[in-house]
Short mmCIF file of C-alpha atoms in Angstrom, two decimals:
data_model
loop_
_atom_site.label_atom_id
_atom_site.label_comp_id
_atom_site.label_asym_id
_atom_site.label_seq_id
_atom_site.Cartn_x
_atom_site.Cartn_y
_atom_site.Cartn_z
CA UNK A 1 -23.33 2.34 -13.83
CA UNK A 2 -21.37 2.32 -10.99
CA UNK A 3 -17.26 1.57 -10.76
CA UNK A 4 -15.78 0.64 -7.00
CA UNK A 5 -12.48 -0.37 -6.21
CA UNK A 6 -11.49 -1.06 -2.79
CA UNK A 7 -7.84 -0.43 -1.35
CA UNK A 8 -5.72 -1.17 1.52
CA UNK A 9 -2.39 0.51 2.52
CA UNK A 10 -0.30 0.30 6.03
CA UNK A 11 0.92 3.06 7.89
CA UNK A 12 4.41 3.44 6.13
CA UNK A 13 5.62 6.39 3.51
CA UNK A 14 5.85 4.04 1.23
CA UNK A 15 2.20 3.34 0.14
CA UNK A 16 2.63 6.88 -1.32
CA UNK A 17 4.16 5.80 -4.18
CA UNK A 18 1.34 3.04 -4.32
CA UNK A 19 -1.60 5.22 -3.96
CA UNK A 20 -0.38 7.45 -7.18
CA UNK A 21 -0.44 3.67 -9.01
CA UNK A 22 -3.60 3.00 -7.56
CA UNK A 23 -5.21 6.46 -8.83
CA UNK A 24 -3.62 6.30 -12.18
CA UNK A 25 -4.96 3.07 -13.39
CA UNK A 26 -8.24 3.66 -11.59
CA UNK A 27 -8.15 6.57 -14.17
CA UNK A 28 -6.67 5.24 -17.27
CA UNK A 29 -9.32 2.28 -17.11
CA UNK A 30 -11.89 4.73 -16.81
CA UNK A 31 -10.66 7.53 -18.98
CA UNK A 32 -10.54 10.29 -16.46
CA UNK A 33 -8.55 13.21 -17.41
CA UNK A 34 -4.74 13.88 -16.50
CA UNK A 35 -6.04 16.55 -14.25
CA UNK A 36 -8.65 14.91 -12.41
CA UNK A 37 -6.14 12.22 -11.91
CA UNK A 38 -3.86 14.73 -10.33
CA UNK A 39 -5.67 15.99 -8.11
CA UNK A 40 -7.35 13.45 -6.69
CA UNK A 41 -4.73 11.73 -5.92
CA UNK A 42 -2.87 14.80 -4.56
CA UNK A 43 -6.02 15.04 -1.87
CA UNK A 44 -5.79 11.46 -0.97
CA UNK A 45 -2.14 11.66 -0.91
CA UNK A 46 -1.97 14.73 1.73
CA UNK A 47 -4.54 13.01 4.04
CA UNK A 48 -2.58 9.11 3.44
CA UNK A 49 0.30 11.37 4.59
CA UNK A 50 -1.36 13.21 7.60
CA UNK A 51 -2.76 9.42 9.18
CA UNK A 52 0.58 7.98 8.21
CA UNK A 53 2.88 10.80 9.59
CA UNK A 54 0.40 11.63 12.71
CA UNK A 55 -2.30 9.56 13.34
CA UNK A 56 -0.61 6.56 15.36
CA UNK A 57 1.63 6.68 17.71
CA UNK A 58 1.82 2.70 19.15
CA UNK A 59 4.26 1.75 16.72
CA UNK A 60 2.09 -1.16 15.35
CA UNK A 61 0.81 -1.75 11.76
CA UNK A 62 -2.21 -0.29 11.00
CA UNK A 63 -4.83 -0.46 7.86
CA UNK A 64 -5.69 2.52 6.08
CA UNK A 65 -8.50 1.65 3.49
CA UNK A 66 -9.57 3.47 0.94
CA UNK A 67 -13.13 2.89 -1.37
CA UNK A 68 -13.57 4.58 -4.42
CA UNK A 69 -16.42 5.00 -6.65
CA UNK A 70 -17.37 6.64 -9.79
CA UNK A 71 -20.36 7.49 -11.61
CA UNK A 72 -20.49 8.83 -14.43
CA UNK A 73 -20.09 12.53 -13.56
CA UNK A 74 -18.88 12.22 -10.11
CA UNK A 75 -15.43 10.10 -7.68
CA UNK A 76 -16.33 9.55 -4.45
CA UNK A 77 -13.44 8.23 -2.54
CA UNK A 78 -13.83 7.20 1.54
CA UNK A 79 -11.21 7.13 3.55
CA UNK A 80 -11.00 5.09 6.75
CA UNK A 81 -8.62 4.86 9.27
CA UNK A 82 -8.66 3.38 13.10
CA UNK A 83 -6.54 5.68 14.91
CA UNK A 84 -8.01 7.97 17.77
CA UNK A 85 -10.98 10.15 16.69
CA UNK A 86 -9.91 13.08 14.75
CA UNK A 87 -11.50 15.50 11.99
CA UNK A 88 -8.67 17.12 10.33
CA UNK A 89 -10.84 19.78 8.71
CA UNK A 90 -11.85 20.88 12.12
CA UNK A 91 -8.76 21.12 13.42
CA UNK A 92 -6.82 22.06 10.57
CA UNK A 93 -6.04 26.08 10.51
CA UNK A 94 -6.53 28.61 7.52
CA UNK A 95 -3.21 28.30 5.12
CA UNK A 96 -1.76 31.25 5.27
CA UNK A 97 -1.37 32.40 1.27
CA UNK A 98 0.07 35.67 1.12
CA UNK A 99 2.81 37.61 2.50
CA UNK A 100 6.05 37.94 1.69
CA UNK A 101 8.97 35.05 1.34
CA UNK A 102 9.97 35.58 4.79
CA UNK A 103 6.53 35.94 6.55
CA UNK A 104 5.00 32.55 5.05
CA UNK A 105 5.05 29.75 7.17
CA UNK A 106 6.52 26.46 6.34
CA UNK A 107 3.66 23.66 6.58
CA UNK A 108 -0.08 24.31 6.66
CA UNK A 109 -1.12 23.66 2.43
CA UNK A 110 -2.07 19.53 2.54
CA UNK A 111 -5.79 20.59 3.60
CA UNK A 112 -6.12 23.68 2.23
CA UNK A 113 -5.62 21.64 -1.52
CA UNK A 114 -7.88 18.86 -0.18
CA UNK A 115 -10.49 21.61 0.13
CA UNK A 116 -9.63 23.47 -3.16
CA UNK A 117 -9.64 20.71 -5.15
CA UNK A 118 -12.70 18.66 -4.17
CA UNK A 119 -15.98 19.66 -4.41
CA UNK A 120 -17.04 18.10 -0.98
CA UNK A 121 -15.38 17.20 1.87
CA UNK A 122 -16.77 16.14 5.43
CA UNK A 123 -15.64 13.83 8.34
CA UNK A 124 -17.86 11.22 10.35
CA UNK A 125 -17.17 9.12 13.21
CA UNK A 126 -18.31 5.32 12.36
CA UNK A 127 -17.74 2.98 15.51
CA UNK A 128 -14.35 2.42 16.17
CA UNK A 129 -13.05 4.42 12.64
CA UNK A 130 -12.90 7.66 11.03
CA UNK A 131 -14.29 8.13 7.82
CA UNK A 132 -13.12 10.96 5.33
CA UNK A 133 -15.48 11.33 2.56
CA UNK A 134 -13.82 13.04 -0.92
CA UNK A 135 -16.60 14.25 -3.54
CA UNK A 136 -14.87 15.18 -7.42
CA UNK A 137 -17.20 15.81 -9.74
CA UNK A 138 -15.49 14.59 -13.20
CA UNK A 139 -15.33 15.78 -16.34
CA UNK A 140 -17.08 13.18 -19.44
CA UNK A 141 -15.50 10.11 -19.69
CA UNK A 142 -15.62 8.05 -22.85
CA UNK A 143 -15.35 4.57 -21.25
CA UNK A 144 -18.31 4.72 -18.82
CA UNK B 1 12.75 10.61 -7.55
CA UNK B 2 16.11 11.34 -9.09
CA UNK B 3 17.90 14.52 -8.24
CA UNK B 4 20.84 15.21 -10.57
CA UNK B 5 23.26 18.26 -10.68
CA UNK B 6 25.31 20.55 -12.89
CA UNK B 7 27.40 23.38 -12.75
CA UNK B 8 27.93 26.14 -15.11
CA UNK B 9 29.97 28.45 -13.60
CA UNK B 10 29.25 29.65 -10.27
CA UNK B 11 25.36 28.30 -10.95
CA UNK B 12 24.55 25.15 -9.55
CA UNK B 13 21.63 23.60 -11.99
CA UNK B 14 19.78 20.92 -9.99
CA UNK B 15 17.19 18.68 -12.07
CA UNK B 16 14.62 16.69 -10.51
CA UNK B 17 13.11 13.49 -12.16
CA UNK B 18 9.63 11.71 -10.94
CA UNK B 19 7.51 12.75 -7.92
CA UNK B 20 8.28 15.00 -4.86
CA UNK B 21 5.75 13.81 -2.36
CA UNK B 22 6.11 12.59 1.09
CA UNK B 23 7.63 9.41 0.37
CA UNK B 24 10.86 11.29 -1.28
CA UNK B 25 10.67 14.69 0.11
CA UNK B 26 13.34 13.96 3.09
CA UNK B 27 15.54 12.71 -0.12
CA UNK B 28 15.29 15.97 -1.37
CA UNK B 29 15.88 18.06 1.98
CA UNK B 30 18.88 16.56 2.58
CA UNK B 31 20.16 16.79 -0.75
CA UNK B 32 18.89 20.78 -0.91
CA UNK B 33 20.26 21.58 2.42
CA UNK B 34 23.78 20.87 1.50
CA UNK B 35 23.06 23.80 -1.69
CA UNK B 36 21.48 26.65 0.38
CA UNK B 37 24.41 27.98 2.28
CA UNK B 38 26.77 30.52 1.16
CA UNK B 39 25.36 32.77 -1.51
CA UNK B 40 23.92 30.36 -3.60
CA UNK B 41 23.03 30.67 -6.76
CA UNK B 42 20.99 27.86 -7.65
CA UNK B 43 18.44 26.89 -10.64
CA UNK B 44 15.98 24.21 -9.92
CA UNK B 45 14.64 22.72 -13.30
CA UNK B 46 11.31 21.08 -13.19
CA UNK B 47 11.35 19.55 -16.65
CA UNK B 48 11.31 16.27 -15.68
CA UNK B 49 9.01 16.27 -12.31
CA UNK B 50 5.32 14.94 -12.93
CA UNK B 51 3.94 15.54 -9.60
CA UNK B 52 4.81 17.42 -6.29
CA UNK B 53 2.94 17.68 -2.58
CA UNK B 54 2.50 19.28 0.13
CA UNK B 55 5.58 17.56 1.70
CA UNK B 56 7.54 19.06 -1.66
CA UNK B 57 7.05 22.80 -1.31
CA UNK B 58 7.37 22.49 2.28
CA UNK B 59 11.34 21.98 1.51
CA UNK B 60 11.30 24.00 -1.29
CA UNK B 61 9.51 26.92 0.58
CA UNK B 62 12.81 26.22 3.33
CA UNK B 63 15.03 26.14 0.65
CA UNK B 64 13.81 29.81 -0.66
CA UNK B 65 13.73 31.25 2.86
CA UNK B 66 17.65 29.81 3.23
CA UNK B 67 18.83 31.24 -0.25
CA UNK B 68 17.02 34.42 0.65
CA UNK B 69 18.82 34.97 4.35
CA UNK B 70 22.18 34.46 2.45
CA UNK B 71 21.05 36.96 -0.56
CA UNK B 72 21.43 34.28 -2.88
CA UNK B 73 19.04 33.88 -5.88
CA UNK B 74 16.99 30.21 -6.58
CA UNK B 75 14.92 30.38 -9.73
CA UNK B 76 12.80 27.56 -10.52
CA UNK B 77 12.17 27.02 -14.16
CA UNK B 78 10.06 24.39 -17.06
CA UNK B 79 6.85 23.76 -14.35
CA UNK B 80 4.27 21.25 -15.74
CA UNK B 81 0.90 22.92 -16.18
CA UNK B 82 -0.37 20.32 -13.33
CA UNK B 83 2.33 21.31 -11.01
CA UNK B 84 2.22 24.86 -12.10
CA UNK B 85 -1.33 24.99 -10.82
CA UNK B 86 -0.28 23.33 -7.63
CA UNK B 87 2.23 26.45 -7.01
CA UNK B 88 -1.17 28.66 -7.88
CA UNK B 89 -3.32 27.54 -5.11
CA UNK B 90 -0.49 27.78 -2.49
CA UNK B 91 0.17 31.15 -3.42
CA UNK B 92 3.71 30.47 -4.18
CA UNK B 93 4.05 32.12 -7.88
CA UNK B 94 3.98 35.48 -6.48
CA UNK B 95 6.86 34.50 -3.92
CA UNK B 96 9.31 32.18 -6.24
CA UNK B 97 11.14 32.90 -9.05
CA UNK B 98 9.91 31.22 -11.67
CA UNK B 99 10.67 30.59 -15.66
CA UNK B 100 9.63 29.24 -18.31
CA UNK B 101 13.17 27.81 -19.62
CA UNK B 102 16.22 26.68 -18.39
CA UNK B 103 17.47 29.24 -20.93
CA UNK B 104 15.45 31.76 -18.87
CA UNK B 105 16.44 30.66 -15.79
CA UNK B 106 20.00 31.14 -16.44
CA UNK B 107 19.29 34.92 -18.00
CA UNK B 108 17.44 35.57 -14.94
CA UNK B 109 20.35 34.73 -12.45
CA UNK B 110 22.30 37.48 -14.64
CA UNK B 111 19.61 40.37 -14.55
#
């Protein structure tokens, strides 16, 4: 059995809030756990963020859509946005994770937890969009 | 989010309410900014925060380096185990104060 839900969100800050809805009763209504919840949407949330923040710079609306699916021991959630071709995990550098207060750098963590916390990530080029592809694989759920 | 403030003494308790992401993280830079100079001494309770970014320990990790160039102390205290493992994989327990308690917290800024 196979759950998909398909979102939209603009290029604006304020779908963040909206994504963490989106994730939380895509969870509740299938009984994933508060920490799969978590971070899923904190991966989805630091790429959202990237595209929003970086991706276009025309000044027009643009759609952001996001397709998630779960099977029974595994989320797979696609990302896919119009702006210019980009992979952000090649171009993203090592986060720098030790070192004192002073010698850390400010910045650098949103793809280093997109790569902790999921169990795949990879980038394709589809036509006119990139496509991010998140794999989770999920603890038992009881409603599935 | 909802960022609320008390003082107890010359300690400036700041508690934060809701999520610290990108959409409210400029809120809370603003806000933090105005508490860093001097020699601060500043608690930052967590109690109430269910979720925090990227975009959220960016400022905080600006905040730190601030309080740090004016040798003042910031101790963070009452992380969520969700957010507490966030602060894990950026490698940030080993260069924040943190606490378990408020109660803590406040013993800590007297050590």
């Amino acid at each position: 059995m196979e759950h998909v839900r398909d979102l939209n969100f603009t290029n604006d800050l304020a779908e963040i809030p909206r994504l963490a809805e989106a994730i939380k009763a895509f969870g509740e209504q299938y009984d994933l756990s508060v920490s799969d919840v978590y971070k899923v949407n904190l991966a989805l949330d630091e790429l959202l963020t990237n595209l929003i923040s970086y991706a276009y710079s025309d000044g027009q609306q643009h759609l952001i859509r996001l397709h998630l699916s779960l099977v029974p021991d595994r989320l797979t959630a696609v990302l896919i946005d119009d702006g210019a071709p980009f992979d952000p995990l090649a171009e993203a550098k090592p986060a720098v994770l030790d070192g004192s207060l002073e010698e850390r750098p400010i910045g650098g963590l949103g793809l280093h937890f997109v790569r902790t916390l999921m169990d795949a990530v990879s980038y394709q080029r589809v036509g006119p969009y990139n496509q991010l592809t998140l794999v989770k694989s999920i603890a038992a759920q009881g409603a599935i | 989010m909802d960022i609320s403030e008390t003082q107890q003494n010359d300690i400036t308790l700041v508690s934060l309410t809701g999520r610290l992401d990108s959409s409210t993280s400029a809120q809370f830079e603003q806000y933090i900014l105005t508490k860093v100079g001097g020699q601060p001494r500043l608690i930052i309770n967590f109690s109430d925060l269910d979720y925090i970014s990227s975009a959220g320990l960016r400022v905080l990790l600006l905040a730190a380096k601030k309080v740090k160039q004016g040798n003042g102390r910031l101790i963070l205290c009452t992380l969520k185990e969700h957010i507490r493992e966030v602060f894990e994989i950026s490698g940030f327990l080993s260069i924040l104060d943190i606490r378990p308690s408020e109660a803590d917290a406040l013993a800590g800024m007297e050590a």
